[in-house]
Amino acid sequence: MTTKNPTYNYTRNILLQMIIVFSLLAGVIVWQRHIIYQIYIANQVNTVGWAVNGGIVLLFICGLVELVKRFFEYRNQEQAINLLKTNIKNNADPLIGIRQEYVVAQRFLTLKSLTQRRANINQNVLAATLIASESSRNSFLKFVHNILILIGVFGTIISLSISLLGASDILQSGGQAGGLLGSREAAQASGLSTMIYGMSTALSTTMTAIIAYLFFGYFYIKLTDTQTFLISKIEEVTTTILMPHLQLNQDPVVRDYVDKGALPHLDESASENQVLMALIREIAERQQQAANQNSESMKEVVDILQRGFRLRSDDE
């Protein structure tokens, strides 16, 4: 009875979630477009709000592009695992259709090289190396995740400072005793406009940073979950498929040595056998020399007996 190998589609589900979430966000933006227009465009007196919001959006888009690239990369990694399992199940070359830079291909080549060199395979070391390698690739994403909310706070501080400047203008215009009524009202109106603009900018920058942080933070956590999932599947495939496959394809004599734990002494035994064969050859040569000497001695004894008893030799 054979069991069907499971197909891993973890990353595909996350990409579908990303499409659904951003579709909902786009729908909300279209639905509340009038309010968004008032907050982000109509009440923007100068370019401070646009600059801060633009920086938040630009950083969010850069991080989002990197996230999408990584998710598609891990999607290909999952497909490579599924393809390798199918190849081994069909008794084909495990790396058919799999690029060598994929993690599962590198793991297979590493195990194959260690097996051919008859080296000890420490799977814990391989797993720790893979975890460190994947974690080191998250530096930019960590930076974006940590800096998004700080940019929003920075924009809020700038906007509140602008509001305080507007309030200061209102107070100064109210305290001028000798000023004209028209100029005083104009100064108060200008200060009030600056104050409202500052509050509106504080709201827009804070709202932009929070929304960007929530969406990016969620999918950043999903990326780390995907890394954990992929690493766990690599180790599972290594233990249940790759190592048994490589051991099964070994030479039977070598596999017997491996099973008995005598493989480290194979080279030592071969050296001892060579020394033993050399001793055997030397003993055989000495015995041959002794046999030749005995043959010559027997000939001399026969000659002496023939001459002593005056016997005919074979030559006569």
Coordinates of C-alpha atoms in Angstrom, one line a residue:
M1 CA 0.0 0.0 0.0
T2 CA 1.5 3.3 -1.1
T3 CA 0.8 6.7 0.5
K4 CA 0.3 9.9 -1.6
N5 CA 2.9 12.6 -1.0
P6 CA 1.3 15.9 0.2
T7 CA 1.5 19.0 -1.9
Y8 CA 2.6 22.1 -0.2
N9 CA 0.7 25.3 -1.1
Y10 CA 1.3 27.4 2.0
T11 CA 2.7 30.4 0.1
R12 CA 0.0 30.4 -2.5
N13 CA -2.6 30.9 0.2
I14 CA -0.8 33.9 1.6
L15 CA -0.6 35.5 -1.9
L16 CA -4.3 35.0 -2.2
Q17 CA -4.8 36.7 1.2
M18 CA -2.6 39.6 0.0
I19 CA -4.7 40.0 -3.1
I20 CA -8.0 39.9 -1.1
V21 CA -6.8 42.4 1.5
F22 CA -5.5 45.0 -0.9
S23 CA -8.7 44.6 -3.0
L24 CA -10.7 45.4 0.1
L25 CA -8.4 48.4 0.8
A26 CA -8.9 49.7 -2.7
G27 CA -12.7 49.3 -2.3
V28 CA -12.7 51.3 0.9
I29 CA -10.6 54.0 -0.7
V30 CA -13.1 54.3 -3.6
W31 CA -16.0 54.2 -1.2
Q32 CA -14.7 56.9 1.0
R33 CA -12.9 58.9 -1.7
H34 CA -14.6 62.2 -0.8
I35 CA -13.3 62.1 2.8
I36 CA -9.9 60.9 1.7
Y37 CA -9.8 63.8 -0.8
Q38 CA -10.5 66.3 2.0
I39 CA -7.9 64.9 4.3
Y40 CA -5.1 64.3 1.8
I41 CA -5.6 67.0 -0.9
A42 CA -8.1 69.7 -0.1
N43 CA -6.6 70.8 3.3
Q44 CA -3.0 70.6 2.3
V45 CA -1.8 74.2 2.2
N46 CA 1.9 73.4 1.6
T47 CA 4.0 70.4 0.7
V48 CA 4.9 69.2 4.2
G49 CA 2.0 66.7 4.4
W50 CA 2.5 65.5 0.9
A51 CA 6.3 65.0 1.6
V52 CA 5.7 63.0 4.8
N53 CA 2.8 60.9 3.4
G54 CA 4.8 60.4 0.1
G55 CA 7.8 59.1 2.1
I56 CA 5.5 56.7 4.0
V57 CA 3.9 55.4 0.9
L58 CA 7.2 55.1 -1.0
L59 CA 8.8 53.1 1.9
F60 CA 5.7 50.9 2.1
I61 CA 5.7 50.2 -1.6
C62 CA 9.4 49.3 -1.6
G63 CA 8.9 46.9 1.3
L64 CA 5.8 45.5 -0.3
V65 CA 7.6 44.8 -3.6
E66 CA 10.3 42.9 -1.6
L67 CA 7.7 41.0 0.2
V68 CA 6.0 39.9 -3.0
K69 CA 9.3 38.9 -4.5
R70 CA 10.1 36.8 -1.5
F71 CA 6.7 35.1 -1.5
F72 CA 7.0 34.2 -5.1
E73 CA 10.5 32.8 -4.4
Y74 CA 9.2 30.7 -1.6
R75 CA 6.4 29.6 -3.8
N76 CA 9.0 28.3 -6.3
Q77 CA 10.8 26.6 -3.4
E78 CA 7.6 24.8 -2.4
Q79 CA 7.1 23.6 -6.0
A80 CA 10.7 22.4 -6.1
I81 CA 10.1 20.3 -3.0
N82 CA 6.9 18.8 -4.6
L83 CA 8.8 18.1 -7.8
L84 CA 11.7 16.4 -6.1
K85 CA 9.4 14.1 -4.2
T86 CA 7.6 13.3 -7.4
N87 CA 10.9 12.5 -9.2
I88 CA 12.1 10.2 -6.4
K89 CA 8.7 8.5 -6.3
N90 CA 9.0 7.8 -10.1
N91 CA 12.6 6.6 -9.7
A92 CA 13.9 9.4 -11.9
D93 CA 16.8 11.9 -11.3
P94 CA 15.7 13.9 -8.2
L95 CA 16.9 17.2 -9.6
I96 CA 15.1 17.0 -13.0
G97 CA 13.4 20.4 -13.6
I98 CA 14.8 21.9 -10.4
R99 CA 17.3 24.8 -10.4
Q100 CA 20.4 24.2 -8.3
E101 CA 20.0 27.5 -6.4
Y102 CA 16.9 26.2 -4.7
V103 CA 17.3 25.2 -1.1
V104 CA 16.1 21.6 -1.6
A105 CA 18.5 21.1 -4.5
Q106 CA 21.4 22.5 -2.5
R107 CA 20.5 20.2 0.4
F108 CA 20.4 17.2 -1.9
L109 CA 23.8 18.0 -3.4
T110 CA 25.3 18.5 0.0
L111 CA 24.0 15.2 1.3
K112 CA 25.2 13.5 -1.9
S113 CA 28.7 14.9 -1.5
L114 CA 28.9 14.0 2.2
T115 CA 27.7 10.4 1.4
Q116 CA 30.2 10.0 -1.4
R117 CA 33.0 11.1 0.9
R118 CA 31.7 8.8 3.6
A119 CA 31.5 11.7 6.0
N120 CA 29.2 11.9 9.1
I121 CA 26.0 13.9 8.3
N122 CA 24.9 16.2 11.2
Q123 CA 21.4 17.3 10.2
N124 CA 21.3 19.8 13.2
V125 CA 24.2 21.7 11.8
L126 CA 22.6 21.8 8.3
A127 CA 19.3 23.1 9.8
A128 CA 21.0 25.8 11.8
T129 CA 23.0 26.9 8.8
L130 CA 19.8 27.2 6.7
I131 CA 18.0 29.1 9.5
A132 CA 20.8 31.6 9.8
S133 CA 21.0 32.0 6.0
E134 CA 17.3 32.8 5.6
S135 CA 17.2 35.1 8.6
S136 CA 20.0 37.2 7.3
R137 CA 17.9 38.1 4.3
N138 CA 15.3 40.0 6.3
S139 CA 17.4 43.0 7.1
F140 CA 15.6 45.4 4.8
L141 CA 12.2 44.1 5.7
K142 CA 12.9 44.5 9.4
F143 CA 14.0 48.1 8.7
V144 CA 10.8 48.9 6.9
H145 CA 8.7 47.3 9.5
N146 CA 10.3 49.3 12.3
I147 CA 10.6 52.6 10.6
L148 CA 7.1 53.0 9.2
I149 CA 5.4 53.9 12.5
L150 CA 8.3 56.2 13.4
I151 CA 7.9 58.2 10.2
G152 CA 4.2 58.6 11.1
V153 CA 5.2 59.9 14.5
F154 CA 7.7 62.2 12.9
G155 CA 5.1 63.6 10.6
T156 CA 2.6 64.1 13.5
I157 CA 5.2 66.0 15.5
I158 CA 5.9 68.3 12.5
S159 CA 2.2 68.9 11.9
L160 CA 1.6 69.7 15.6
S161 CA 4.5 72.1 15.4
I162 CA 2.8 73.8 12.5
S163 CA -0.5 74.0 14.4
L164 CA 1.3 75.6 17.3
L165 CA 2.7 78.2 15.0
G166 CA -0.8 79.0 13.7
A167 CA -2.1 79.3 17.3
S168 CA 0.8 81.6 18.1
D169 CA -0.1 83.9 15.1
I170 CA -3.7 84.0 16.4
L171 CA -2.5 85.0 19.9
Q172 CA -0.1 87.6 18.6
S173 CA -2.8 89.2 16.3
G174 CA -5.2 89.4 19.3
G175 CA -2.6 91.1 21.5
Q176 CA -1.9 93.9 19.0
A177 CA -3.7 97.0 20.4
G178 CA -2.9 99.5 17.7
G179 CA -3.4 97.3 14.7
L180 CA -6.1 97.8 12.1
L181 CA -9.2 95.6 12.5
G182 CA -8.9 94.3 9.0
S183 CA -5.3 93.3 9.3
R184 CA -6.0 91.7 12.7
E185 CA -8.8 89.6 11.3
A186 CA -6.6 88.6 8.3
A187 CA -3.8 87.5 10.7
Q188 CA -6.3 85.6 12.8
A189 CA -7.7 83.9 9.7
S190 CA -4.2 83.0 8.5
G191 CA -3.2 81.6 11.9
L192 CA -6.5 79.6 12.1
S193 CA -5.9 78.2 8.6
T194 CA -2.4 77.2 9.5
M195 CA -3.6 75.6 12.7
I196 CA -6.3 73.6 10.9
Y197 CA -3.8 72.6 8.2
G198 CA -1.4 71.3 10.9
M199 CA -4.1 69.3 12.6
S200 CA -5.2 67.9 9.2
T201 CA -1.6 67.0 8.3
A202 CA -1.1 65.3 11.7
L203 CA -4.3 63.2 11.1
S204 CA -3.3 62.2 7.5
T205 CA 0.3 61.3 8.4
T206 CA -0.7 59.3 11.5
M207 CA -3.5 57.5 9.6
T208 CA -1.2 56.7 6.6
A209 CA 1.6 55.3 8.9
I210 CA -0.8 53.2 11.0
I211 CA -2.5 51.6 7.9
A212 CA 0.8 51.0 6.2
Y213 CA 2.3 49.5 9.4
L214 CA -0.7 47.2 10.0
F215 CA -0.8 45.8 6.5
F216 CA 3.0 45.5 6.2
G217 CA 3.4 44.1 9.7
Y218 CA 0.8 41.4 9.0
F219 CA 2.4 40.1 5.8
Y220 CA 5.9 40.5 7.3
I221 CA 4.8 38.1 10.1
K222 CA 3.4 35.8 7.4
L223 CA 6.8 35.9 5.6
T224 CA 8.5 34.7 8.8
D225 CA 5.9 32.0 9.1
T226 CA 6.6 30.9 5.5
Q227 CA 10.3 30.7 6.2
T228 CA 9.6 28.5 9.3
F229 CA 7.3 26.3 7.2
L230 CA 9.8 26.0 4.4
I231 CA 12.7 25.1 6.7
S232 CA 10.5 22.5 8.5
K233 CA 9.6 20.9 5.2
I234 CA 13.2 20.9 4.0
E235 CA 14.2 19.0 7.2
E236 CA 11.3 16.7 6.9
V237 CA 12.2 15.8 3.3
T238 CA 15.8 15.4 4.3
T239 CA 14.9 12.9 7.0
T240 CA 12.2 10.9 5.3
I241 CA 13.2 11.0 1.7
L242 CA 16.7 12.2 0.8
M243 CA 18.8 10.3 3.3
P244 CA 17.0 7.0 2.7
H245 CA 17.2 7.5 -1.0
L246 CA 21.0 8.2 -0.9
Q247 CA 21.6 5.3 1.4
L248 CA 19.6 3.0 -0.8
N249 CA 21.7 3.9 -3.9
Q250 CA 25.0 3.2 -2.2
D251 CA 27.1 0.1 -3.1
P252 CA 25.9 -2.9 -1.0
V253 CA 29.3 -3.5 0.5
V254 CA 29.7 0.1 1.5
R255 CA 26.1 0.1 2.9
D256 CA 26.9 -3.0 5.0
Y257 CA 29.9 -1.2 6.4
V258 CA 27.8 1.8 7.2
D259 CA 25.2 -0.2 8.9
K260 CA 27.8 -2.0 11.0
G261 CA 29.6 1.1 12.0
A262 CA 32.9 -0.2 10.5
L263 CA 33.2 2.3 7.7
P264 CA 35.8 4.6 9.6
H265 CA 38.1 1.5 9.8
L266 CA 37.9 0.6 6.1
D267 CA 41.0 2.5 5.1
E268 CA 43.0 1.1 8.0
S269 CA 41.9 -2.5 7.1
A270 CA 42.9 -1.9 3.5
S271 CA 46.4 -0.8 4.6
E272 CA 46.8 -3.8 6.8
N273 CA 45.7 -6.1 4.0
Q274 CA 48.4 -4.6 1.7
V275 CA 51.1 -5.2 4.3
L276 CA 49.9 -8.8 4.8
M277 CA 50.0 -9.5 1.0
A278 CA 53.5 -8.2 0.8
L279 CA 54.6 -10.6 3.6
I280 CA 52.9 -13.5 1.8
R281 CA 54.7 -12.7 -1.4
E282 CA 58.0 -12.5 0.4
I283 CA 57.4 -15.8 2.1
A284 CA 56.5 -17.4 -1.2
E285 CA 59.7 -16.1 -2.8
R286 CA 61.8 -17.5 0.0
Q287 CA 60.1 -20.9 -0.2
Q288 CA 60.7 -21.0 -4.0
Q289 CA 64.4 -20.2 -3.4
A290 CA 64.6 -23.0 -0.7
A291 CA 62.9 -25.5 -3.1
N292 CA 65.4 -24.6 -5.8
Q293 CA 68.3 -25.1 -3.4
N294 CA 66.9 -28.5 -2.3
S295 CA 66.6 -29.6 -6.0
E296 CA 70.2 -28.7 -6.7
S297 CA 71.3 -30.6 -3.5
M298 CA 69.4 -33.7 -4.5
K299 CA 71.1 -33.6 -7.9
E300 CA 74.5 -33.5 -6.3
V301 CA 73.6 -36.5 -4.0
V302 CA 72.4 -38.5 -7.0
D303 CA 75.6 -37.8 -8.9
I304 CA 77.8 -38.9 -5.9
L305 CA 75.8 -42.1 -5.5
Q306 CA 76.1 -42.9 -9.3
R307 CA 79.8 -42.4 -9.3
G308 CA 80.3 -44.3 -6.0
F309 CA 78.3 -47.4 -7.1
R310 CA 79.3 -47.1 -10.7
L311 CA 75.7 -46.9 -11.8
R312 CA 74.6 -45.8 -15.2
S313 CA 73.2 -42.4 -15.5
D314 CA 70.2 -41.6 -17.6
D315 CA 72.4 -39.8 -20.1
E316 CA 74.6 -42.9 -20.8

